[in-house]
PDB file of C-alpha atoms and ligand atoms in Angstrom:
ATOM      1  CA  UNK A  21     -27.836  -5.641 -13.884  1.00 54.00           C
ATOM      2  CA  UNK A  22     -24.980  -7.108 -12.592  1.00 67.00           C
ATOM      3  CA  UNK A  23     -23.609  -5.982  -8.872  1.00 89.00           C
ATOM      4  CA  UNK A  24     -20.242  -4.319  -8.554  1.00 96.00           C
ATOM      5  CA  UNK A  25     -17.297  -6.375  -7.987  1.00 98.00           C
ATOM      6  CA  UNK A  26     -15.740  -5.690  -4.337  1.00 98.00           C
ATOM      7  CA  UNK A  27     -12.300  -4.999  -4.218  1.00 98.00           C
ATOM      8  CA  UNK A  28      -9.931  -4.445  -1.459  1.00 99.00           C
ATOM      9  CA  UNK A  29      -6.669  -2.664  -2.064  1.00 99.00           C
ATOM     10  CA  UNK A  30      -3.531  -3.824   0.188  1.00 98.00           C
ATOM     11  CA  UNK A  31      -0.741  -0.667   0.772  1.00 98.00           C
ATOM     12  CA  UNK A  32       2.320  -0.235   2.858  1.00 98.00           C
ATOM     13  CA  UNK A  33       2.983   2.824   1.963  1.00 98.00           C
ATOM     14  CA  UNK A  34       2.460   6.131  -0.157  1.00 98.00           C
ATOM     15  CA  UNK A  35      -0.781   4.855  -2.084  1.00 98.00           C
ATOM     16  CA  UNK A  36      -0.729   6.723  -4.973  1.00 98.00           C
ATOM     17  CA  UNK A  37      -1.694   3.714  -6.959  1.00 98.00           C
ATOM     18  CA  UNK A  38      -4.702   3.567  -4.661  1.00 98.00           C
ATOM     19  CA  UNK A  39      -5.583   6.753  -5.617  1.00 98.00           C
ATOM     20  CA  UNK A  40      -5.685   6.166  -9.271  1.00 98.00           C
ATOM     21  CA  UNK A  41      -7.647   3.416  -8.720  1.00 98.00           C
ATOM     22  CA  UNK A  42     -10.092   5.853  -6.305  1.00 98.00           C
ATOM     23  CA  UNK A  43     -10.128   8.638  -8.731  1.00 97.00           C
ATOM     24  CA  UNK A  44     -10.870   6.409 -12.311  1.00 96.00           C
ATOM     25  CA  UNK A  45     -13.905   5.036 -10.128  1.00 94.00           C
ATOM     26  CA  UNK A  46     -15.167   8.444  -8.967  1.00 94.00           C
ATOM     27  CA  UNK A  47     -14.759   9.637 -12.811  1.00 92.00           C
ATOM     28  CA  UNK A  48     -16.343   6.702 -14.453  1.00 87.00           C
ATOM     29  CA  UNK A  49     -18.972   4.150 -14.117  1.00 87.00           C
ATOM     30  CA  UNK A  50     -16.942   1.451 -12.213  1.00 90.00           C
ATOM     31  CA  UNK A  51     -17.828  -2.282 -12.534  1.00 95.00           C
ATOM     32  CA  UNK A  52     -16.038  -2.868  -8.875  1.00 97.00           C
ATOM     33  CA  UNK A  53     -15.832  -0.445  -6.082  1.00 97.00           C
ATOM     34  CA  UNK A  54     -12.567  -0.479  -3.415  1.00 98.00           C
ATOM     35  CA  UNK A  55     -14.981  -1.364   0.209  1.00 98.00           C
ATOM     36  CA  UNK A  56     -11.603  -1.941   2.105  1.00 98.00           C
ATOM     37  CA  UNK A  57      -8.272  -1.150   2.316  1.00 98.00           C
ATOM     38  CA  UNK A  58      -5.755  -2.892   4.097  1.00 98.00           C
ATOM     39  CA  UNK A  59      -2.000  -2.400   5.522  1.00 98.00           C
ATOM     40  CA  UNK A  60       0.830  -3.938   7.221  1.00 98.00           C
ATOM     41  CA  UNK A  61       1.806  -0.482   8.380  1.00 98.00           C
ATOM     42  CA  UNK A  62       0.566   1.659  10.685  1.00 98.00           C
ATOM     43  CA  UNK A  63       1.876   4.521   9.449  1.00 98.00           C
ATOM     44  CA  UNK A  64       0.994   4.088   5.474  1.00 98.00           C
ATOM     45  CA  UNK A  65      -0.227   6.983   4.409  1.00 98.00           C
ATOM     46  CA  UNK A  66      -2.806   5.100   2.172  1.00 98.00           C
ATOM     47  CA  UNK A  67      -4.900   4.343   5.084  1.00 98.00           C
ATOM     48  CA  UNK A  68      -5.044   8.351   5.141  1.00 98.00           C
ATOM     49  CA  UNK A  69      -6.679   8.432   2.016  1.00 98.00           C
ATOM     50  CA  UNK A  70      -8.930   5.269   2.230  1.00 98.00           C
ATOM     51  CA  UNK A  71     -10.483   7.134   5.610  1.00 98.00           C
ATOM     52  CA  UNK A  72     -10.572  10.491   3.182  1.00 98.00           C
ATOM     53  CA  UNK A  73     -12.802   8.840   0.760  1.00 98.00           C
ATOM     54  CA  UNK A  74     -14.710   6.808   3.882  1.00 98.00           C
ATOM     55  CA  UNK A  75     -13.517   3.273   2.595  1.00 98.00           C
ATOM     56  CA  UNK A  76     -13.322   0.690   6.094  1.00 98.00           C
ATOM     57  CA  UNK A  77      -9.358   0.258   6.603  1.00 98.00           C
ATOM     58  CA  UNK A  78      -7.839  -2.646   8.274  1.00 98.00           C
ATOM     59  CA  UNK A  79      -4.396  -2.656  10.035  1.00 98.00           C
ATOM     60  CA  UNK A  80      -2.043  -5.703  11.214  1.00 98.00           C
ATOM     61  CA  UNK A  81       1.725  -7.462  10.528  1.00 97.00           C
ATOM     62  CA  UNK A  82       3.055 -10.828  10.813  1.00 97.00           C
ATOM     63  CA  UNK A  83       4.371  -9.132  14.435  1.00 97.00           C
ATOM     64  CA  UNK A  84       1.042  -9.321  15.692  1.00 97.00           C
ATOM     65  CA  UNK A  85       0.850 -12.951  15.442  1.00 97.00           C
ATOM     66  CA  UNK A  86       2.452 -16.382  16.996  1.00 96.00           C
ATOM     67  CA  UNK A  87       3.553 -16.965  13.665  1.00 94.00           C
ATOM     68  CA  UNK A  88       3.307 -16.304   9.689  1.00 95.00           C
ATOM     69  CA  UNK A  89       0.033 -18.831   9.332  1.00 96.00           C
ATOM     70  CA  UNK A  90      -2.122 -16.978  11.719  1.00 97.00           C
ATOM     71  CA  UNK A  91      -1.412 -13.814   9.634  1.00 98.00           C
ATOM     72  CA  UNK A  92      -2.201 -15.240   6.627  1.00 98.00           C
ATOM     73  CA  UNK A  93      -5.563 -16.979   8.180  1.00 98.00           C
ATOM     74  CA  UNK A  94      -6.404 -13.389   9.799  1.00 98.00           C
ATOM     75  CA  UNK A  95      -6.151 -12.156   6.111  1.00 98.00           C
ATOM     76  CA  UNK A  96      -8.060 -14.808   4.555  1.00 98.00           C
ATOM     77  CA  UNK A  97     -10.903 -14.296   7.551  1.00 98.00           C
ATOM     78  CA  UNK A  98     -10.742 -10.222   6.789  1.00 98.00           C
ATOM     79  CA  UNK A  99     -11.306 -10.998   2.917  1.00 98.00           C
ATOM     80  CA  UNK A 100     -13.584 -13.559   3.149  1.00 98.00           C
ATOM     81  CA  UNK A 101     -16.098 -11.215   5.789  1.00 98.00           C
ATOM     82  CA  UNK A 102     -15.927  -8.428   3.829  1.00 98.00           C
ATOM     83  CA  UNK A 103     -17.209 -10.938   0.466  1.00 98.00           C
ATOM     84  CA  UNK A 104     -14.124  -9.853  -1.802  1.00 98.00           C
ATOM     85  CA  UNK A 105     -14.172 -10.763  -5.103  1.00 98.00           C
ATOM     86  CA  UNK A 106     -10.903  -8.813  -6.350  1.00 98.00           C
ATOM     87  CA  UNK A 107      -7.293  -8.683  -4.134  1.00 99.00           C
ATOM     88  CA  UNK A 108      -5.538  -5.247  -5.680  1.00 99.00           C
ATOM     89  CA  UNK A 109      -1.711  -5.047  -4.390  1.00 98.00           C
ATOM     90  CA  UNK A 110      -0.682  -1.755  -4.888  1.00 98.00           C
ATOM     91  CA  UNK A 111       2.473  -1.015  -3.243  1.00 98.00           C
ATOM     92  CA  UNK A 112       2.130  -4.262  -0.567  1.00 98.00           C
ATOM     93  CA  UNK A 113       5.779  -5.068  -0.223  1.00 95.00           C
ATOM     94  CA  UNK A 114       5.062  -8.341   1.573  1.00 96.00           C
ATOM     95  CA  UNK A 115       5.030 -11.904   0.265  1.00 94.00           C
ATOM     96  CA  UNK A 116       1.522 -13.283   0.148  1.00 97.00           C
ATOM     97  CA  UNK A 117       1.417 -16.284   2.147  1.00 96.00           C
ATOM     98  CA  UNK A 118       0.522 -19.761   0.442  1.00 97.00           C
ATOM     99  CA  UNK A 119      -3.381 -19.437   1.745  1.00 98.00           C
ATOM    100  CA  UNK A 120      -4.221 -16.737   1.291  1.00 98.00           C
ATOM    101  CA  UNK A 121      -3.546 -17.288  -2.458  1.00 98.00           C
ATOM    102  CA  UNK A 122      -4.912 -20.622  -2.404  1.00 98.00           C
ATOM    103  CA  UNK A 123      -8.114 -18.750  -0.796  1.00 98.00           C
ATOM    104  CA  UNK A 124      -7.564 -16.171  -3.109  1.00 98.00           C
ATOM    105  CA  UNK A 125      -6.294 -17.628  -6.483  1.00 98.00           C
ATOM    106  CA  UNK A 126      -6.602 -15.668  -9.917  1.00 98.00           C
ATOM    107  CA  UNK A 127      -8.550 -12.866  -7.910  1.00 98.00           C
ATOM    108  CA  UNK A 128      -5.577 -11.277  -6.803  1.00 98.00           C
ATOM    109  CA  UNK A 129      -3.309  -9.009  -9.195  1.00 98.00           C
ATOM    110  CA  UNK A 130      -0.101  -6.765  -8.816  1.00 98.00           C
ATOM    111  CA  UNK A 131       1.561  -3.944 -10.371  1.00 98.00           C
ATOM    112  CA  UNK A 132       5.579  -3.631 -10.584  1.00 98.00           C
ATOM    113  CA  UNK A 133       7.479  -1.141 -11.631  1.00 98.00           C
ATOM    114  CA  UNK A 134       9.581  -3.172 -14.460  1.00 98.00           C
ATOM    115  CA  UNK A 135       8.760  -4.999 -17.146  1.00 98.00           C
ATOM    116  CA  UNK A 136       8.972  -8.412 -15.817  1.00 98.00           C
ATOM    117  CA  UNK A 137      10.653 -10.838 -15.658  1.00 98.00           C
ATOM    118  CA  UNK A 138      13.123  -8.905 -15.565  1.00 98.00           C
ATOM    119  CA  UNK A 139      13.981  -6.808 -11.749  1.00 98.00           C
ATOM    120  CA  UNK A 140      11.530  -8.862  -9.930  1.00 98.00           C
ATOM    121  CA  UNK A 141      11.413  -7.860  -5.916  1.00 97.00           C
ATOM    122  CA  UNK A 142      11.211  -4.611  -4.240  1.00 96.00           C
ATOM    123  CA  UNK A 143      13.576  -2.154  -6.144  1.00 98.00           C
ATOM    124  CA  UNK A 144      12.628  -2.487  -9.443  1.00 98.00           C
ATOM    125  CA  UNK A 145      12.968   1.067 -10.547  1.00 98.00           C
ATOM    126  CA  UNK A 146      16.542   1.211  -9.453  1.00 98.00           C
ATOM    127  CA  UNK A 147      17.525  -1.951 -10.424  1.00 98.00           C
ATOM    128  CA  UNK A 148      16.750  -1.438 -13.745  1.00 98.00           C
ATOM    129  CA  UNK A 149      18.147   1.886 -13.891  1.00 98.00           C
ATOM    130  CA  UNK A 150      21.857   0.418 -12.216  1.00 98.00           C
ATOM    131  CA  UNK A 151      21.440  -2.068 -14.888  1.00 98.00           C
ATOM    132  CA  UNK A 152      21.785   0.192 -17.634  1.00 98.00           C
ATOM    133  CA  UNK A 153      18.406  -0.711 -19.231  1.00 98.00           C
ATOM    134  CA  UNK A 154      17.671   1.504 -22.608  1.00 98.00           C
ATOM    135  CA  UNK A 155      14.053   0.528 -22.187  1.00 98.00           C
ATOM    136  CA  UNK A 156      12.062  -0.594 -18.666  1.00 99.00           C
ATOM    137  CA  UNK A 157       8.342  -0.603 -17.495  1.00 99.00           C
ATOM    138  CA  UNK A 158       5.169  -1.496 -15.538  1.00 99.00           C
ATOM    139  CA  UNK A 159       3.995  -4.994 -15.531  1.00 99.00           C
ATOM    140  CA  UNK A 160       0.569  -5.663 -14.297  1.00 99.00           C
ATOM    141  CA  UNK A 161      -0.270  -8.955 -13.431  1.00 98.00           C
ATOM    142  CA  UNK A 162      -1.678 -12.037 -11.632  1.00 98.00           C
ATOM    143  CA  UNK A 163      -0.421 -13.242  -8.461  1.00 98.00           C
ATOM    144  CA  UNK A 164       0.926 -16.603  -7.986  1.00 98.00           C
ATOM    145  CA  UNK A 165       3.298 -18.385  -4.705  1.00 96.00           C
ATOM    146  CA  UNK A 166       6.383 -17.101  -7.016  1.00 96.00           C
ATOM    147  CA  UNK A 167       7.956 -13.892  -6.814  1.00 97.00           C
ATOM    148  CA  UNK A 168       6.279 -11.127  -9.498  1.00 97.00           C
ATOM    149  CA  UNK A 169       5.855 -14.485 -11.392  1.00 98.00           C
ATOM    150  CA  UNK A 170       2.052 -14.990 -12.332  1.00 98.00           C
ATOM    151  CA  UNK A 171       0.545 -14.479 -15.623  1.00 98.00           C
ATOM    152  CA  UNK A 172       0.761 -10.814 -17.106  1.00 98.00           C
ATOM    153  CA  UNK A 173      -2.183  -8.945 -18.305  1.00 98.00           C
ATOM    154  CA  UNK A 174      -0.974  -5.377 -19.031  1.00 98.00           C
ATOM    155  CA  UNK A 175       2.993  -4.387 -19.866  1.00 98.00           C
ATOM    156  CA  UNK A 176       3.610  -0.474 -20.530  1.00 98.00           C
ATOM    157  CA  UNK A 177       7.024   0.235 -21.923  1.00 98.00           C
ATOM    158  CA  UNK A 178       9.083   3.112 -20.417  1.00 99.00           C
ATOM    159  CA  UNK A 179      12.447   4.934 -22.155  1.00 98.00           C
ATOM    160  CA  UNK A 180      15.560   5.477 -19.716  1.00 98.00           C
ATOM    161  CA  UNK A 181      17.297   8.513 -21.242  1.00 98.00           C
ATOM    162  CA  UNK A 182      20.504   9.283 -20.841  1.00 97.00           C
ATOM    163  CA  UNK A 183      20.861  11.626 -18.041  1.00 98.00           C
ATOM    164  CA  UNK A 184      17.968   9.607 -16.185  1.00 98.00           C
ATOM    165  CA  UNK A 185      18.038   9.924 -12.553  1.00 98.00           C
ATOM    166  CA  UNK A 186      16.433   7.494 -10.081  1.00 98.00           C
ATOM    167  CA  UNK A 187      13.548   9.941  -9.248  1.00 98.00           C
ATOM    168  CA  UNK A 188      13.121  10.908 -12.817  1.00 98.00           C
ATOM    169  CA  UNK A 189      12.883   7.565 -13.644  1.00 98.00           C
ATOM    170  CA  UNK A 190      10.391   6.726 -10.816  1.00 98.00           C
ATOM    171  CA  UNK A 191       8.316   9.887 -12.080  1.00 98.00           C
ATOM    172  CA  UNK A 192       7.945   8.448 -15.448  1.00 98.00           C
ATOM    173  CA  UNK A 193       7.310   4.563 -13.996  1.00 98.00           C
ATOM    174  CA  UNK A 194       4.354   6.446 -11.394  1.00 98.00           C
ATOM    175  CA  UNK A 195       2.869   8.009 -14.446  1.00 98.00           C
ATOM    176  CA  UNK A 196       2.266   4.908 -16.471  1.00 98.00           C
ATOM    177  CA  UNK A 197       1.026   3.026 -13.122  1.00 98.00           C
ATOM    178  CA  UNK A 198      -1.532   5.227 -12.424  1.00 98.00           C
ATOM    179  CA  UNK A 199      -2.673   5.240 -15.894  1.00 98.00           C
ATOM    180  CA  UNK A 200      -3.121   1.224 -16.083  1.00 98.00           C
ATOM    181  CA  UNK A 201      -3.779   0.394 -12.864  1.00 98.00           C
ATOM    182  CA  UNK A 202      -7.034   1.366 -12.918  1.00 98.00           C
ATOM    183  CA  UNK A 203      -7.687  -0.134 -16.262  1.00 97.00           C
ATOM    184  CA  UNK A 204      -6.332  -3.759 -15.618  1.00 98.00           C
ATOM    185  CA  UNK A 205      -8.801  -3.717 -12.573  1.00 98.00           C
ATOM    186  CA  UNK A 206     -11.741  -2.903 -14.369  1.00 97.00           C
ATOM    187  CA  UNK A 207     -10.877  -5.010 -17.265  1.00 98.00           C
ATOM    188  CA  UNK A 208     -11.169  -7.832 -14.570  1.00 98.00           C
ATOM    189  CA  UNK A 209     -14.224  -6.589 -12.766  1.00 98.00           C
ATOM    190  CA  UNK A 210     -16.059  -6.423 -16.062  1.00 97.00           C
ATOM    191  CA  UNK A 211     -15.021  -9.830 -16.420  1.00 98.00           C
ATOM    192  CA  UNK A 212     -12.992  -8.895 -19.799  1.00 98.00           C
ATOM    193  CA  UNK A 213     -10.001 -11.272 -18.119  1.00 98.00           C
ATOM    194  CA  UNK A 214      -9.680 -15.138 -19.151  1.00 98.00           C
ATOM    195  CA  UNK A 215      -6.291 -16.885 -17.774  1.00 98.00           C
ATOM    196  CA  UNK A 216      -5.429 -19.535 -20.178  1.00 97.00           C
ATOM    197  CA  UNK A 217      -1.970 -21.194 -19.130  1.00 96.00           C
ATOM    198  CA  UNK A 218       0.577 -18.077 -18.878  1.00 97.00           C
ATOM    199  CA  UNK A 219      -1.418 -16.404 -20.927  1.00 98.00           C
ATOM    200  CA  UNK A 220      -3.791 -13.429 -20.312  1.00 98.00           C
ATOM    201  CA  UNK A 221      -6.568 -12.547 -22.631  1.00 98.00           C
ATOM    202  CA  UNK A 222      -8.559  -9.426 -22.641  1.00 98.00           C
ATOM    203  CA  UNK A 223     -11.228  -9.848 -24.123  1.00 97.00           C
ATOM    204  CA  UNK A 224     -13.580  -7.341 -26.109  1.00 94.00           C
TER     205      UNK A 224
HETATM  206  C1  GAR B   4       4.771   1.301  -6.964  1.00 68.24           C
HETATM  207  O1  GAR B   4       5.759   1.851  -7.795  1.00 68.24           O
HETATM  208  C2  GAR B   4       4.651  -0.185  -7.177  1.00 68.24           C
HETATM  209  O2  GAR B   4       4.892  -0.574  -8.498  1.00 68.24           O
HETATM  210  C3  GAR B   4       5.748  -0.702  -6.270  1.00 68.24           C
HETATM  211  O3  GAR B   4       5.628   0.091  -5.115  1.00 68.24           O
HETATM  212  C4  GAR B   4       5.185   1.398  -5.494  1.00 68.24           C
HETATM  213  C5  GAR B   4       4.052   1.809  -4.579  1.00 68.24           C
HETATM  214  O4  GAR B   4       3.699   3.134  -4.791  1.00 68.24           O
HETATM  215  N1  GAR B   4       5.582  -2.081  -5.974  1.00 68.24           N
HETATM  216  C6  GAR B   4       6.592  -2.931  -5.906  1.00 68.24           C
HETATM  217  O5  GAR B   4       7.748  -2.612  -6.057  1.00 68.24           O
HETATM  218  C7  GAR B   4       6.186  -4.363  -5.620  1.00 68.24           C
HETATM  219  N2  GAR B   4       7.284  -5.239  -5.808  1.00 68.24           N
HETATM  220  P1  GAR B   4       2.364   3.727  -4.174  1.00 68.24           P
HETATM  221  O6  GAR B   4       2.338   3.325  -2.690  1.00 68.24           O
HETATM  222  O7  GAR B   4       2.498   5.209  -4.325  1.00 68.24           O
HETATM  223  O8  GAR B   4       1.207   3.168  -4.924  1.00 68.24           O
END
C-alpha cells in the first residue's frame, strides 16, 4: 500500500476552499491528507479551521523578512521539513516567489474563480461580471512563475444571468470550487495527473 500524499494548503483568508478539501477527505478514503496549513495573515480565518480539525498551522509575510528571498527560502524550509509532496493554493492572494516554485515545480496547483485565461489576478469574479461575460468559471490548475498561467487540469463552466449580482455570482463560482477542488487534488495524489506540454491529462 502506498502512503498518503502530504499536502499543505496556503490561505489568506476565508478558507472555504480548505474546507472542501477537509470535508471530501473526512467523507472518503483520501490518497493525501492536508498535515499543514499555512498563511500570510494573521487574521485568516482558515487558520481557525486548520486548528478546528488539529492540522499544524504556520504564520508569516514578506514583512517579516529583510527582503522577498528570505520569505520565499523560509517557505521552501517550512515545506521541505514538513516532507510535502502537494502545494494546494486556495485563496493565497500572493505571488509565489521564483524558488519556491523551482523547489516546488508541478506539485503546486491553484484554483481561480474564472475560466482562464481570461480575468487572471485577484478579482476574477467581478471582473468577469463588469465585463459582461454570458458564460464564466473555475479554472483549476498548475502553478507556474506567470500569473494564473500554468497548465489547466479541471475548467467548470458557470452561467451569468441577467440580473446577476456580484455576490450571486460569487455564490454560484464558491459552489463549483468546492465541488472540484477536492477532486483535482486527489486526482493528483492518486497520481491520475501527467503534464505533457500545456496539456493536462487525467488519467483513468
Ligand atoms: C476563491 O474564490 C478563489 O478562487 C480565489 O479566492 C477565493 C478564496 O476563497 N482565488 C483567487 O482569486 C486567486 N487569484 P476561500 O478563502 O473561501 O477559499
Amino acid at each position: 500500500m502506498t502512503s498518503k500524499k502530504k499536502i499543505a494548503v496556503f490561505a489568506s483568508g476565508f478558507g472555504s476552499n480548505l474546507q472542501a478539501i477537509l470535508d471530501y477527505q473526512s467523507a472518503s478514503k483520501p490518497n493525501g491528507e492536508v498535515v499543514l496549513v499555512f498563511s500570510n495573515n494573521k487574521a485568516a480565518y482558515a487558520l481557525e479551521r486548520a486548528k478546528r480539525h488539529k492540522i499544524k498551522t504556520a504564520c508569516f509575510s514578506p514583512s517579516d523578512f529583510a527582503g522577498r528571498e528570505e520569505y520565499d527560502k523560509q517557505i521552501v524550509k517550512m515545506l521541505d521539513c514538513e516532507d510535502i509532496d502537494l502545494v494546494v493554493l486556495a485563496g493565497y492572494m500572493l505571488l509565489l516567489g521564483k524558488h519556491v516554485i523551482e523547489c516546488y515545480r508541478n506539485r503546486i496547483i491553484n484554483i481561480h474563480p474564472a475560466l482562464l485565461p481570461s480575468f487572471k489576478g485577484t478579482h476574477g469574479i467581478k471582473d468577469a461580471l463588469e465585463y459582461g461575460v454570458k458564460i464564466t468559471g473555475v479554472t483549476v490548475h498548475f502553478v507556474d512563475e506567470g500569473l494564473d498561467s500554468g497548465p489547466i487540469i479541471i475548467q467548470e463552466t458557470v452561467t451569468v444571468s441577467q440580473d446577476e449580482t456580484l455576490e450571486s455570482l460569487e455564490e454560484k463560482i464558491h459552489r463549483v470550487e468546492h465541488a472540484i477542488y477536492p477532486l483535482a487534488v486527489d486526482y493528483f495524489c492518486s497520481g491520475r495527473l501527467k503534464i505533457s506540454g500545456r496539456k493536462v491529462i487525467i488519467t483513468t
